[in-house]
Amino acid sequence: MTVNELIKKVFFVEILKGLALTLKHLFSPAVTRQYPTEKREPFPGSRGLHALVRDPETGREKCVGCGLCAAMCPSRCIHIYTSEGDDHKKVVDRYEVDVLRCVFCALCVEACPYGALVLTPHYEYSGYTREEFYYTKDRLLENWDKYMAGPRGAEYLEKFWRPKSSDFGVRVESHMEEGAKS
Amino acid sequence: MEKFSEGPGNREETSRLSSNGLTLNIGPQHPATHGVLRLVVDLDGETIVKCTPYVGYLHRGVEKLSEHRNYMQILPFTDRLDYVSAMSNNIGYCTAVEKMFGIELPERTEYIRTIIGEMSRIVNHLLWLATHALDIGAMTVFLYCFREREKLLDLFERLCGARLTMSYTRIGGLKNDVDEQWLKDLYEFTDEFPMRIEQYETLIDKNRIWLKRTKGIGVISAEEAINWGLSGPTLRGSGVPYDIRTDMSYGVYDKVKWQVCTGKNGDVYDRYRVRMEEFRQSNSIIRQCIDQIPEGPIMADAPKFTLPAKDKVLSDMEHLIHHFVLVTKGPQTAPEGELYVATEVPKGELGFFFVSDGTGKPYRMRIRSPSFVHVAALPRLCEGELIADLISNIGSIDIVLGECDR
C-alpha cells in the first residue's frame, strides 16, 4: 500500500467525495413531483382510456361494425354486436370495451380501416365495481367529446393511425396484387 | 464461564443446533428477490450449504397463448416478458419473425431500432444499478438512477405513447416514425448522461463498503460460465467477449464504433463494472446513430406481411381485402419449418424458437430467456458463501421474473 492509498483510506476520501456530491444535490432544484396536487400532462398520443370517434357530419359513431378491432385485440376485450338496419346496412347495436382486460397496445387503432377508435391520454380513472370499467358505446363516444374533441383527435389519428403511404418506399403494384391473392 | 457449562444439556443442545443447520425460506414476497422468486436456503450458521430456487409464481402462459394468436398479436405479450426493457423484447421478437418471413428492413428502420434498443439497455441497466445498490445498502444511487430513467421513459412516451409496455416495433417496420425534435432531445440527453455515470461512480465505485460487498463474491470462471449457459453482462463479467450484437447480423452495430466490454475476475464487482461500461458504449452508439441516420421509409416492402397503407385501404379493393385477411387470420404465406433467432437484450441472450406450419399462427413458440438460465446458475454462485452475499449475487445476475416464468 502506497502512502497515497494509506492517506485515502485513513481520511475516508472516497466516502467524503460521495457525501460532497449528495450535499451539492441538496441545493439543486427538486426533480420529484408532488403527484396528486401537481399533475403531469401526458404527451399527445399517450395510450390511456378508449374512445369511439364521433363523426362531426352525422353526430354518430364512425364505426361500421366490421369487427376488425375485436379480431386484432390480443386480450379479446372488445365486444361488438351488430344487426341489419332498414336499408340493409349494418347497424352497431352494442360496442363494448372491457377496460380491465385491455393491455393498451393500440393494435385496435391500427386494425380499424376507418380510424373510428382511438386511445385518449386520460389515465386517471378508478372505481369500486367492475361495471364501471365496462365501457358501452355511449360512454365511449362521451370519452371522445371529453378528451379528444377538436384538433386533438385529428392530430392523434394523423400521428398514430398508421402505416400510411409515406411510411413505405416505392412499392411496385404487382407486388400488391400478389399479396392480396395470398 | 463455568456457570454456563454446568447447565444440564446446555452444551449438547447447542451442538445439536449447529449440526442440523437451518432451512430458510426467502421469498416469494421478499424485496431483494426482484420479483416473485422463492429461494429455499439450507444454512450452516451464516454459510449457505444448499440453495434451491423455485420459479413459476409469475407464469402467465405466454408461449401457449401465442399458439392461439397470429404473428402480429403476439407482440404485446413480448412487452411483458422482461417488462424493464420491453423495447428490446419487441426488437428481438420482430427480428426473429422477419428472419422467418425473409423481410429486408429499410435502413432508417434499422437505425431507429438500434437507437431504441440501446436506450432500452440504458433504461434496464439504470434500474438494475438502482435496485442492486439499494439491496446492498446505497439508497442515494437509487434516486439518482431513477431521475435519468424518467427522462428516457418520457422520450419513449413521446415516441409511441407508452412508458413501459411499448409495443413499438411492427413486423417489417415500426409503429410510427421518429421526428427531428425527438432526436434532438435524445441527443441532448446523451450529452449530459456521461456526467451522470461519473456521479454514480463517485458514490459507489471506490466506496469501501461497496467493495467489501462485491469484490470476490460469487466468482465464476469463464469456462464454468459458458457451461452454465450464462449470457450478456453476466457472462462478459467472467472475461468472455461474447456479444450477439457483433456475432449475429441485426441492427446497424457493424456501422458504428463500439466495443464489447469484459471483466476479468467474474465476481459481482466485475459484472457491475461491465454494466457501467455498457452505459458508455450504448450512449456512444446512440450518438453515432443519430449522426448517421438516413431519411427514408420505415416500413419494409413486404406486402404479404405488413398492414397496407391506411390511405389506400378504403380506396383500393386489393388493399382492403388484404387488410382484412392480415388482421383476422395473420400472414398467410409463412414458410413451414423451424427457426431459432437470438438477439442481445440487456440481460443476455433472448431467443425465439418457432415451429411454423405455414398458417398465420406459430404452431409452437418457445422463448429462451436469459433470466431463467441465470436463476439456474444462482445455486452455483452462492453455495459456500454467506447469506448476506446471496442478495448481491441475485442482484448481479440481473433477473426479472416476468421473463423467467413467462
Coordinates of C-alpha atoms in Angstrom, one line a residue:
Chain A
M1 CA 0.0 0.0 0.0
T2 CA 1.5 3.3 -1.0
V3 CA 1.4 6.4 1.2
N4 CA -1.2 7.9 -1.1
E5 CA -3.5 5.0 -0.7
L6 CA -3.0 5.0 3.0
I7 CA -4.0 8.6 3.3
K8 CA -7.1 8.0 1.2
K9 CA -8.0 5.1 3.5
V10 CA -7.4 6.9 6.8
F11 CA -9.2 10.1 5.8
F12 CA -12.2 8.3 4.1
V13 CA -11.6 10.3 0.9
E14 CA -13.9 8.3 -1.3
I15 CA -16.8 8.5 1.2
L16 CA -16.3 12.2 1.6
K17 CA -16.4 12.6 -2.2
G18 CA -19.7 10.9 -2.2
L19 CA -21.0 13.0 0.6
A20 CA -19.9 16.1 -1.2
L21 CA -21.9 15.0 -4.2
T22 CA -25.1 14.5 -2.2
L23 CA -24.6 17.8 -0.4
K24 CA -24.4 19.5 -3.8
H25 CA -27.7 18.0 -4.8
L26 CA -29.3 19.4 -1.6
F27 CA -29.1 22.9 -3.3
S28 CA -30.2 21.9 -6.7
P29 CA -33.9 22.1 -7.7
A30 CA -36.1 19.1 -6.9
V31 CA -36.8 16.7 -9.7
T32 CA -39.7 14.9 -8.0
R33 CA -43.3 15.8 -8.4
Q34 CA -46.0 16.0 -5.6
Y35 CA -48.4 13.9 -7.6
P36 CA -52.0 14.4 -6.6
T37 CA -51.6 18.1 -6.2
E38 CA -49.1 18.6 -9.1
K39 CA -50.2 16.8 -12.1
R40 CA -48.2 15.8 -15.1
E41 CA -49.7 16.4 -18.5
P42 CA -49.3 13.2 -20.6
F43 CA -47.8 13.6 -24.0
P44 CA -50.2 13.6 -27.0
G45 CA -50.8 10.0 -28.1
S46 CA -50.2 8.6 -24.7
R47 CA -52.3 5.4 -24.5
G48 CA -55.0 5.6 -21.9
L49 CA -58.8 5.2 -21.8
H50 CA -60.5 4.3 -25.1
A51 CA -62.9 6.4 -27.1
L52 CA -65.0 5.9 -30.2
V53 CA -64.6 8.7 -32.8
R54 CA -67.8 10.8 -33.3
D55 CA -68.3 11.7 -36.9
P56 CA -68.8 15.5 -37.0
E57 CA -71.2 15.2 -40.0
T58 CA -73.7 12.7 -38.7
G59 CA -73.1 13.2 -35.0
R60 CA -73.0 9.4 -34.5
E61 CA -70.1 7.0 -34.3
K62 CA -67.8 6.5 -37.2
C63 CA -67.6 2.8 -36.5
V64 CA -69.3 0.5 -39.1
G65 CA -69.1 -2.7 -37.0
C66 CA -66.7 -4.6 -39.2
G67 CA -65.2 -6.2 -36.1
L68 CA -61.5 -6.0 -37.1
C69 CA -60.5 -4.3 -33.8
A70 CA -62.1 -7.2 -31.9
A71 CA -60.3 -9.7 -34.2
M72 CA -56.9 -7.9 -33.7
C73 CA -57.2 -7.5 -29.9
P74 CA -54.7 -9.8 -28.3
S75 CA -56.6 -9.8 -25.0
R76 CA -60.0 -10.1 -26.5
C77 CA -61.5 -7.2 -24.7
I78 CA -63.7 -5.7 -27.4
H79 CA -67.2 -7.0 -28.0
I80 CA -69.3 -5.9 -30.9
Y81 CA -73.0 -6.7 -31.6
T82 CA -74.5 -5.7 -34.9
S83 CA -77.8 -6.1 -36.7
E84 CA -79.2 -5.4 -40.1
G85 CA -80.8 -1.9 -40.5
D86 CA -83.8 -0.8 -42.6
D87 CA -81.7 -0.1 -45.7
H88 CA -79.8 -3.4 -45.3
K89 CA -76.9 -1.5 -43.8
K90 CA -75.0 -2.9 -40.8
V91 CA -76.0 -1.2 -37.5
V92 CA -73.8 -1.3 -34.5
D93 CA -76.1 -2.1 -31.6
R94 CA -73.5 -2.5 -28.9
Y95 CA -69.8 -1.7 -28.8
E96 CA -68.3 -2.6 -25.5
V97 CA -64.7 -2.5 -24.2
D98 CA -63.8 -4.3 -21.1
V99 CA -61.1 -1.9 -19.9
L100 CA -59.9 -4.2 -17.1
R101 CA -58.8 -6.8 -19.7
C102 CA -57.2 -4.3 -22.0
V103 CA -53.4 -4.2 -22.3
F104 CA -53.3 -0.8 -24.1
C105 CA -51.2 -2.0 -27.0
A106 CA -53.2 0.2 -29.5
L107 CA -53.3 -2.6 -32.1
C108 CA -57.1 -2.0 -32.4
V109 CA -56.4 1.6 -33.6
E110 CA -54.2 0.2 -36.4
A111 CA -56.7 -2.6 -37.3
C112 CA -59.5 -0.1 -37.8
P113 CA -59.8 0.8 -41.5
Y114 CA -62.0 3.8 -40.8
G115 CA -60.0 5.4 -37.9
A116 CA -63.0 5.1 -35.7
L117 CA -61.3 4.1 -32.5
V118 CA -58.6 5.9 -30.5
L119 CA -56.9 5.7 -27.2
T120 CA -57.1 9.0 -25.2
P121 CA -54.4 10.3 -23.0
H122 CA -56.8 10.2 -20.0
Y123 CA -55.3 7.8 -17.4
E124 CA -56.9 8.7 -14.1
Y125 CA -60.0 6.6 -13.6
S126 CA -60.8 4.3 -10.8
G127 CA -63.9 2.7 -9.3
Y128 CA -65.3 0.3 -6.9
T129 CA -67.2 -2.1 -9.2
R130 CA -66.3 -4.0 -12.4
E131 CA -69.3 -2.5 -14.2
E132 CA -67.7 1.0 -14.1
F133 CA -64.9 -0.3 -16.3
Y134 CA -67.2 -1.9 -18.9
Y135 CA -67.4 0.9 -21.4
T136 CA -70.5 0.9 -23.6
K137 CA -70.9 2.7 -26.9
D138 CA -72.4 5.8 -25.4
R139 CA -69.7 6.1 -22.7
L140 CA -67.0 5.6 -25.3
L141 CA -68.5 8.4 -27.5
E142 CA -68.6 10.6 -24.4
N143 CA -64.9 9.9 -23.9
W144 CA -64.3 11.3 -27.4
D145 CA -66.2 14.5 -26.6
K146 CA -64.4 14.9 -23.3
Y147 CA -60.8 14.1 -24.2
M148 CA -60.3 14.1 -27.9
A149 CA -62.7 16.6 -29.5
G150 CA -61.4 19.4 -31.7
P151 CA -57.9 19.3 -33.1
R152 CA -56.6 16.7 -30.6
G153 CA -58.4 13.8 -32.2
A154 CA -57.3 14.7 -35.7
E155 CA -53.7 15.1 -34.5
Y156 CA -53.8 11.7 -32.8
L157 CA -55.1 9.9 -35.9
E158 CA -52.6 11.8 -38.1
K159 CA -49.7 10.5 -36.0
F160 CA -50.7 7.1 -34.8
W161 CA -53.2 5.7 -37.3
R162 CA -50.6 4.0 -39.4
P163 CA -49.0 2.8 -41.6
K164 CA -49.5 5.4 -44.3
S165 CA -48.3 5.5 -47.8
S166 CA -45.4 7.8 -46.7
D167 CA -44.1 5.1 -44.4
F168 CA -43.5 2.8 -47.4
G169 CA -40.9 3.2 -50.0
V170 CA -41.6 2.9 -53.7
R171 CA -43.9 -0.1 -54.0
V172 CA -44.5 -2.0 -57.2
E173 CA -48.2 -2.5 -57.8
S174 CA -47.8 -6.1 -59.0
H175 CA -46.4 -7.0 -55.5
M176 CA -49.6 -5.7 -54.0
E177 CA -51.9 -7.9 -56.1
E178 CA -49.7 -10.9 -55.3
G179 CA -50.1 -10.1 -51.6
A180 CA -53.9 -9.7 -51.9
K181 CA -54.3 -13.1 -53.6
S182 CA -52.5 -14.9 -50.8
Chain B
M1 CA -17.8 -19.3 32.4
E2 CA -18.4 -22.4 34.5
K3 CA -21.9 -21.3 35.3
F4 CA -22.9 -21.7 31.7
S5 CA -21.4 -25.1 31.0
E6 CA -22.9 -26.5 34.1
G7 CA -26.5 -26.2 33.0
P8 CA -27.9 -29.7 32.2
G9 CA -27.9 -30.5 28.5
N10 CA -26.9 -26.9 27.6
R11 CA -23.8 -27.7 25.6
E12 CA -25.4 -30.7 24.0
E13 CA -28.3 -28.7 22.7
T14 CA -26.1 -26.0 21.1
S15 CA -24.1 -28.6 19.3
R16 CA -27.2 -30.3 18.0
L17 CA -28.5 -27.0 16.7
S18 CA -25.3 -26.2 14.8
S19 CA -25.0 -29.7 13.2
N20 CA -28.6 -29.7 12.0
G21 CA -28.4 -26.3 10.3
L22 CA -31.4 -24.2 9.4
T23 CA -33.6 -24.2 6.4
L24 CA -34.7 -20.7 5.5
N25 CA -37.4 -19.6 3.0
I26 CA -36.6 -16.4 1.2
G27 CA -39.5 -15.1 -1.0
P28 CA -41.7 -15.2 -3.0
Q29 CA -42.6 -11.9 -1.4
H30 CA -39.2 -10.5 -0.5
P31 CA -37.8 -7.1 -1.5
A32 CA -34.4 -8.5 -2.5
T33 CA -35.7 -11.2 -4.8
H34 CA -36.5 -8.8 -7.7
G35 CA -40.0 -10.1 -8.2
V36 CA -41.5 -13.4 -7.1
L37 CA -38.5 -15.6 -6.8
R38 CA -38.6 -18.1 -4.0
L39 CA -35.3 -19.5 -2.6
V40 CA -35.1 -22.3 -0.1
V41 CA -31.7 -22.0 1.6
D42 CA -30.0 -24.6 3.8
L43 CA -27.8 -22.7 6.3
D44 CA -24.9 -23.8 8.5
G45 CA -24.6 -20.8 10.7
E46 CA -24.3 -18.0 8.2
T47 CA -22.9 -20.1 5.4
I48 CA -25.2 -21.3 2.6
V49 CA -24.9 -25.1 2.2
K50 CA -27.6 -25.5 -0.4
C51 CA -29.7 -23.1 -2.3
T52 CA -32.8 -24.2 -4.3
P53 CA -34.7 -21.6 -6.5
Y54 CA -38.4 -22.2 -7.1
V55 CA -39.8 -20.4 -10.1
G56 CA -43.2 -20.2 -11.7
Y57 CA -45.0 -17.7 -9.5
L58 CA -45.4 -15.3 -12.4
H59 CA -46.3 -17.9 -15.0
R60 CA -48.8 -16.5 -17.4
G61 CA -48.5 -19.0 -20.2
V62 CA -47.2 -16.6 -22.9
E63 CA -45.9 -19.5 -25.0
K64 CA -49.2 -21.3 -25.0
L65 CA -51.2 -18.2 -25.6
S66 CA -49.1 -17.4 -28.6
E67 CA -50.2 -20.6 -30.3
H68 CA -53.7 -19.0 -30.5
R69 CA -52.7 -15.6 -31.7
N70 CA -51.4 -14.5 -35.1
Y71 CA -47.9 -13.2 -35.5
M72 CA -48.9 -9.6 -35.1
Q73 CA -50.9 -10.2 -32.0
I74 CA -48.0 -11.8 -30.1
L75 CA -46.1 -8.5 -30.0
P76 CA -47.8 -7.1 -26.9
F77 CA -47.0 -10.3 -25.0
T78 CA -43.3 -9.8 -25.5
D79 CA -43.5 -6.5 -23.7
R80 CA -44.5 -8.4 -20.6
L81 CA -41.6 -10.9 -20.6
D82 CA -38.9 -8.5 -19.4
Y83 CA -41.0 -5.5 -18.5
V84 CA -38.0 -3.5 -17.6
S85 CA -36.7 -3.4 -21.2
A86 CA -39.8 -4.0 -23.3
M87 CA -38.3 -2.3 -26.4
S88 CA -35.5 -4.9 -26.6
N89 CA -38.0 -7.7 -26.5
N90 CA -40.1 -6.1 -29.2
I91 CA -37.0 -5.9 -31.4
G92 CA -36.0 -9.5 -30.6
Y93 CA -39.4 -10.8 -31.5
C94 CA -39.7 -8.8 -34.7
T95 CA -36.2 -9.7 -35.8
A96 CA -37.0 -13.4 -35.3
V97 CA -40.2 -13.2 -37.3
E98 CA -38.7 -11.1 -40.0
K99 CA -35.9 -13.7 -40.4
M100 CA -38.5 -16.3 -40.8
F101 CA -40.5 -14.4 -43.4
G102 CA -37.4 -13.2 -45.2
I103 CA -38.2 -9.5 -44.8
E104 CA -35.4 -6.9 -45.6
L105 CA -35.8 -3.8 -43.4
P106 CA -35.2 -0.3 -44.7
E107 CA -32.0 1.4 -43.4
R108 CA -33.8 4.0 -41.4
T109 CA -35.8 1.4 -39.5
E110 CA -32.5 -0.5 -38.7
Y111 CA -31.1 2.8 -37.3
I112 CA -34.1 3.6 -35.2
R113 CA -34.3 0.1 -33.9
T114 CA -30.6 0.3 -32.9
I115 CA -31.2 3.6 -31.1
I116 CA -34.3 2.4 -29.2
G117 CA -32.5 -0.9 -28.4
E118 CA -29.6 0.9 -26.8
M119 CA -32.0 3.3 -25.0
S120 CA -33.7 0.3 -23.6
R121 CA -30.3 -1.1 -22.5
I122 CA -29.6 2.1 -20.6
V123 CA -33.1 2.1 -19.0
N124 CA -32.6 -1.5 -18.0
H125 CA -29.1 -1.0 -16.5
L126 CA -30.3 2.1 -14.7
L127 CA -33.0 0.1 -13.0
W128 CA -30.5 -2.7 -12.3
L129 CA -28.0 -0.4 -10.8
A130 CA -30.7 1.3 -8.7
T131 CA -32.1 -1.8 -7.2
H132 CA -28.7 -3.6 -6.9
A133 CA -27.3 -0.6 -5.0
L134 CA -30.4 -0.5 -2.8
D135 CA -30.1 -4.2 -2.0
I136 CA -26.5 -3.7 -0.9
G137 CA -27.4 -0.5 1.1
A138 CA -26.8 2.5 -1.1
M139 CA -30.0 4.5 -1.2
T140 CA -28.9 7.6 -3.0
V141 CA -27.8 5.8 -6.2
F142 CA -31.4 4.5 -6.5
L143 CA -32.8 8.1 -6.5
Y144 CA -30.2 9.4 -9.0
C145 CA -30.7 6.5 -11.4
F146 CA -34.5 6.9 -11.4
R147 CA -34.0 10.6 -12.3
E148 CA -32.3 9.7 -15.6
R149 CA -34.6 6.7 -16.2
E150 CA -37.6 9.1 -16.1
K151 CA -36.1 11.2 -18.9
L152 CA -35.7 8.2 -21.2
L153 CA -39.2 6.9 -20.3
D154 CA -40.6 10.3 -21.2
L155 CA -38.9 10.1 -24.6
F156 CA -40.4 6.6 -25.0
E157 CA -43.8 8.0 -24.2
R158 CA -43.5 10.8 -26.7
L159 CA -42.4 8.3 -29.4
C160 CA -45.0 5.6 -29.0
G161 CA -47.5 6.6 -26.3
A162 CA -46.4 4.2 -23.6
R163 CA -43.7 4.4 -20.9
L164 CA -43.2 0.7 -20.1
T165 CA -45.1 -1.6 -22.4
M166 CA -44.2 0.0 -25.7
S167 CA -45.2 -2.4 -28.5
Y168 CA -43.4 -0.1 -30.8
T169 CA -41.9 -2.3 -33.5
R170 CA -44.0 -4.0 -36.1
I171 CA -43.3 -7.0 -38.3
G172 CA -41.4 -5.3 -41.2
G173 CA -41.1 -1.9 -39.7
L174 CA -42.2 0.4 -36.9
K175 CA -45.4 1.8 -35.4
N176 CA -44.5 5.3 -36.4
D177 CA -41.5 7.4 -37.4
V178 CA -39.3 9.5 -35.1
D179 CA -39.3 13.2 -35.6
E180 CA -36.4 15.7 -35.6
Q181 CA -37.2 17.3 -32.3
W182 CA -37.3 13.8 -30.6
L183 CA -33.8 13.0 -32.0
K184 CA -32.6 16.4 -30.8
D185 CA -33.8 15.9 -27.3
L186 CA -32.3 12.4 -27.2
Y187 CA -29.0 13.9 -28.3
E188 CA -29.2 16.4 -25.5
F189 CA -29.7 13.6 -23.1
T190 CA -26.6 11.8 -24.4
D191 CA -24.6 15.0 -23.9
E192 CA -25.4 15.0 -20.3
F193 CA -25.5 11.3 -19.5
P194 CA -21.7 10.5 -19.2
M195 CA -21.5 13.1 -16.4
R196 CA -24.3 11.3 -14.6
I197 CA -22.5 8.0 -15.0
E198 CA -19.5 9.6 -13.3
Q199 CA -21.8 10.7 -10.4
Y200 CA -22.9 7.1 -9.8
E201 CA -19.3 6.0 -9.9
T202 CA -18.3 8.7 -7.4
L203 CA -20.9 7.3 -5.0
I204 CA -20.1 3.6 -5.2
D205 CA -17.2 2.7 -7.4
K206 CA -14.5 3.1 -4.7
N207 CA -16.7 3.1 -1.7
R208 CA -15.1 0.6 0.8
I209 CA -18.5 -0.8 1.8
W210 CA -19.4 -1.4 -1.8
L211 CA -16.0 -3.1 -2.5
K212 CA -16.3 -5.4 0.6
R213 CA -19.8 -6.4 -0.5
T214 CA -18.9 -7.1 -4.2
K215 CA -15.2 -8.0 -4.6
G216 CA -14.5 -11.7 -4.6
I217 CA -18.2 -12.6 -4.2
G218 CA -20.0 -15.0 -6.5
V219 CA -16.9 -15.8 -8.5
I220 CA -17.5 -17.9 -11.6
S221 CA -14.7 -18.8 -14.1
A222 CA -15.1 -18.2 -17.8
E223 CA -15.3 -21.9 -18.6
E224 CA -17.9 -22.6 -16.0
A225 CA -19.9 -19.5 -17.0
I226 CA -20.1 -20.9 -20.5
N227 CA -21.0 -24.3 -19.3
W228 CA -23.9 -22.9 -17.2
G229 CA -25.2 -21.1 -20.3
L230 CA -24.8 -17.6 -18.9
S231 CA -25.0 -14.8 -21.4
G232 CA -24.9 -11.0 -21.6
P233 CA -23.1 -8.9 -19.0
T234 CA -23.2 -11.8 -16.5
L235 CA -21.0 -13.9 -18.9
R236 CA -18.9 -11.0 -20.0
G237 CA -18.0 -10.2 -16.4
S238 CA -16.1 -13.5 -16.4
G239 CA -14.0 -12.3 -19.4
V240 CA -15.8 -14.0 -22.3
P241 CA -16.2 -11.4 -25.1
Y242 CA -19.4 -12.9 -26.4
D243 CA -22.0 -10.4 -27.6
I244 CA -24.7 -11.3 -30.1
R245 CA -24.7 -7.7 -31.4
T246 CA -21.3 -8.5 -33.0
D247 CA -21.8 -12.2 -33.8
M248 CA -25.2 -12.0 -35.4
S249 CA -26.5 -9.6 -38.0
Y250 CA -29.2 -7.3 -36.8
G251 CA -29.4 -3.5 -36.4
V252 CA -26.5 -1.3 -37.6
Y253 CA -24.0 -2.4 -35.0
D254 CA -21.4 -3.0 -37.8
K255 CA -21.7 0.6 -38.9
V256 CA -20.9 2.3 -35.6
K257 CA -17.8 2.1 -33.5
W258 CA -18.1 0.4 -30.2
Q259 CA -16.5 -2.4 -28.2
V260 CA -17.6 -5.4 -26.2
C261 CA -16.9 -4.7 -22.5
T262 CA -15.5 -7.6 -20.5
G263 CA -14.4 -8.1 -16.9
K264 CA -11.7 -10.3 -15.5
N265 CA -12.4 -12.0 -12.2
G266 CA -16.0 -13.0 -12.8
D267 CA -17.2 -11.7 -9.4
V268 CA -20.1 -9.3 -8.5
Y269 CA -17.8 -6.3 -8.9
D270 CA -16.7 -7.2 -12.4
R271 CA -20.3 -7.8 -13.5
Y272 CA -21.1 -4.3 -12.1
R273 CA -18.2 -2.8 -14.0
V274 CA -19.2 -4.4 -17.3
R275 CA -22.7 -2.8 -17.0
M276 CA -21.2 0.6 -16.1
E277 CA -19.0 0.4 -19.2
E278 CA -22.1 -0.6 -21.3
F279 CA -23.7 2.6 -20.3
R280 CA -20.9 4.5 -22.0
Q281 CA -20.9 2.2 -25.1
S282 CA -24.7 2.4 -25.5
N283 CA -24.5 6.2 -25.1
S284 CA -21.9 6.4 -27.8
I285 CA -23.8 4.1 -30.1
I286 CA -26.9 6.3 -29.8
R287 CA -24.9 9.4 -30.6
Q288 CA -23.3 7.9 -33.7
C289 CA -26.7 6.5 -34.9
I290 CA -28.3 9.9 -34.6
D291 CA -25.4 11.5 -36.6
Q292 CA -25.7 8.9 -39.3
I293 CA -29.5 8.2 -39.5
P294 CA -30.7 8.5 -43.1
E295 CA -34.1 9.7 -44.4
G296 CA -36.4 7.1 -46.0
P297 CA -39.2 4.7 -45.5
I298 CA -39.8 2.9 -42.2
M299 CA -41.9 0.0 -43.4
A300 CA -40.4 -2.8 -45.5
D301 CA -41.6 -3.6 -48.9
A302 CA -43.2 -6.9 -47.9
P303 CA -47.0 -6.5 -48.7
K304 CA -47.7 -10.1 -47.6
F305 CA -46.7 -9.5 -44.1
T306 CA -47.2 -5.8 -43.3
L307 CA -50.6 -4.0 -43.0
P308 CA -51.3 -2.0 -46.2
A309 CA -51.2 1.9 -46.1
K310 CA -54.3 3.3 -44.4
D311 CA -55.0 5.9 -47.1
K312 CA -55.2 3.1 -49.7
V313 CA -57.4 0.7 -47.7
L314 CA -60.7 2.5 -48.4
S315 CA -59.9 3.4 -52.0
D316 CA -58.5 0.2 -53.3
M317 CA -60.2 -3.2 -53.3
E318 CA -57.0 -5.3 -53.1
H319 CA -55.7 -3.3 -50.2
L320 CA -58.9 -3.7 -48.3
I321 CA -59.1 -7.5 -48.8
H322 CA -55.5 -7.8 -47.8
H323 CA -56.1 -5.7 -44.7
F324 CA -59.0 -7.9 -43.6
V325 CA -57.1 -11.2 -44.2
L326 CA -54.0 -10.0 -42.3
V327 CA -55.9 -8.7 -39.3
T328 CA -58.3 -11.7 -39.0
K329 CA -56.0 -14.6 -40.0
G330 CA -52.4 -13.3 -39.9
P331 CA -49.8 -13.6 -42.6
Q332 CA -50.9 -16.5 -44.9
T333 CA -47.6 -17.2 -46.6
A334 CA -45.4 -18.0 -43.6
P335 CA -42.8 -20.6 -44.6
E336 CA -43.0 -24.0 -42.9
G337 CA -40.3 -25.2 -40.7
E338 CA -38.3 -24.4 -37.5
L339 CA -36.2 -21.4 -36.7
Y340 CA -34.3 -20.0 -33.8
V341 CA -33.1 -16.4 -33.7
A342 CA -31.4 -14.8 -30.8
T343 CA -30.8 -11.1 -30.0
E344 CA -28.8 -9.4 -27.3
V345 CA -31.2 -7.9 -24.8
P346 CA -29.8 -6.0 -21.8
K347 CA -29.9 -9.2 -19.7
G348 CA -28.3 -11.6 -22.1
E349 CA -29.4 -13.8 -25.0
L350 CA -33.1 -13.6 -25.7
G351 CA -34.0 -16.3 -28.3
F352 CA -37.2 -17.1 -30.1
F353 CA -37.8 -20.6 -31.4
F354 CA -40.6 -21.0 -33.8
V355 CA -42.2 -24.1 -35.3
S356 CA -44.3 -22.9 -38.2
D357 CA -46.9 -25.0 -40.0
G358 CA -47.4 -22.3 -42.7
T359 CA -50.5 -20.7 -41.1
G360 CA -50.8 -17.2 -39.6
K361 CA -50.1 -18.5 -36.1
P362 CA -47.0 -20.2 -34.8
Y363 CA -47.5 -23.9 -34.2
R364 CA -45.2 -23.6 -31.2
M365 CA -43.2 -20.7 -29.9
R366 CA -40.5 -21.2 -27.3
I367 CA -38.7 -18.3 -25.6
R368 CA -35.2 -18.8 -24.4
S369 CA -35.0 -16.2 -21.7
P370 CA -31.7 -15.2 -20.1
S371 CA -33.2 -14.8 -16.6
F372 CA -34.3 -18.4 -16.5
V373 CA -30.8 -19.6 -17.3
H374 CA -29.3 -17.2 -14.8
V375 CA -31.6 -18.3 -12.0
A376 CA -30.5 -21.8 -12.7
A377 CA -26.9 -20.8 -12.1
L378 CA -27.7 -19.0 -8.8
P379 CA -27.0 -22.0 -6.5
R380 CA -23.6 -22.4 -8.1
L381 CA -22.8 -18.8 -7.4
C382 CA -23.9 -18.6 -3.8
E383 CA -23.3 -22.0 -2.3
G384 CA -20.5 -21.9 0.3
E385 CA -20.8 -18.2 0.7
L386 CA -22.5 -16.0 3.4
I387 CA -26.3 -15.4 3.4
A388 CA -25.7 -11.7 3.1
D389 CA -23.9 -12.2 -0.2
L390 CA -26.8 -14.1 -1.6
I391 CA -28.5 -10.7 -2.1
S392 CA -25.6 -9.3 -4.0
N393 CA -25.5 -12.4 -6.1
I394 CA -29.2 -12.2 -7.0
G395 CA -28.6 -8.6 -8.0
S396 CA -25.5 -9.3 -10.1
I397 CA -27.1 -11.8 -12.4
D398 CA -29.9 -9.2 -13.2
I399 CA -33.1 -11.3 -13.3
V400 CA -36.6 -10.3 -14.0
L401 CA -39.1 -12.9 -13.0
G402 CA -41.6 -12.0 -15.7
E403 CA -39.2 -13.2 -18.2
C404 CA -38.0 -16.2 -16.2
D405 CA -41.5 -17.6 -15.7
R406 CA -43.1 -16.2 -18.9

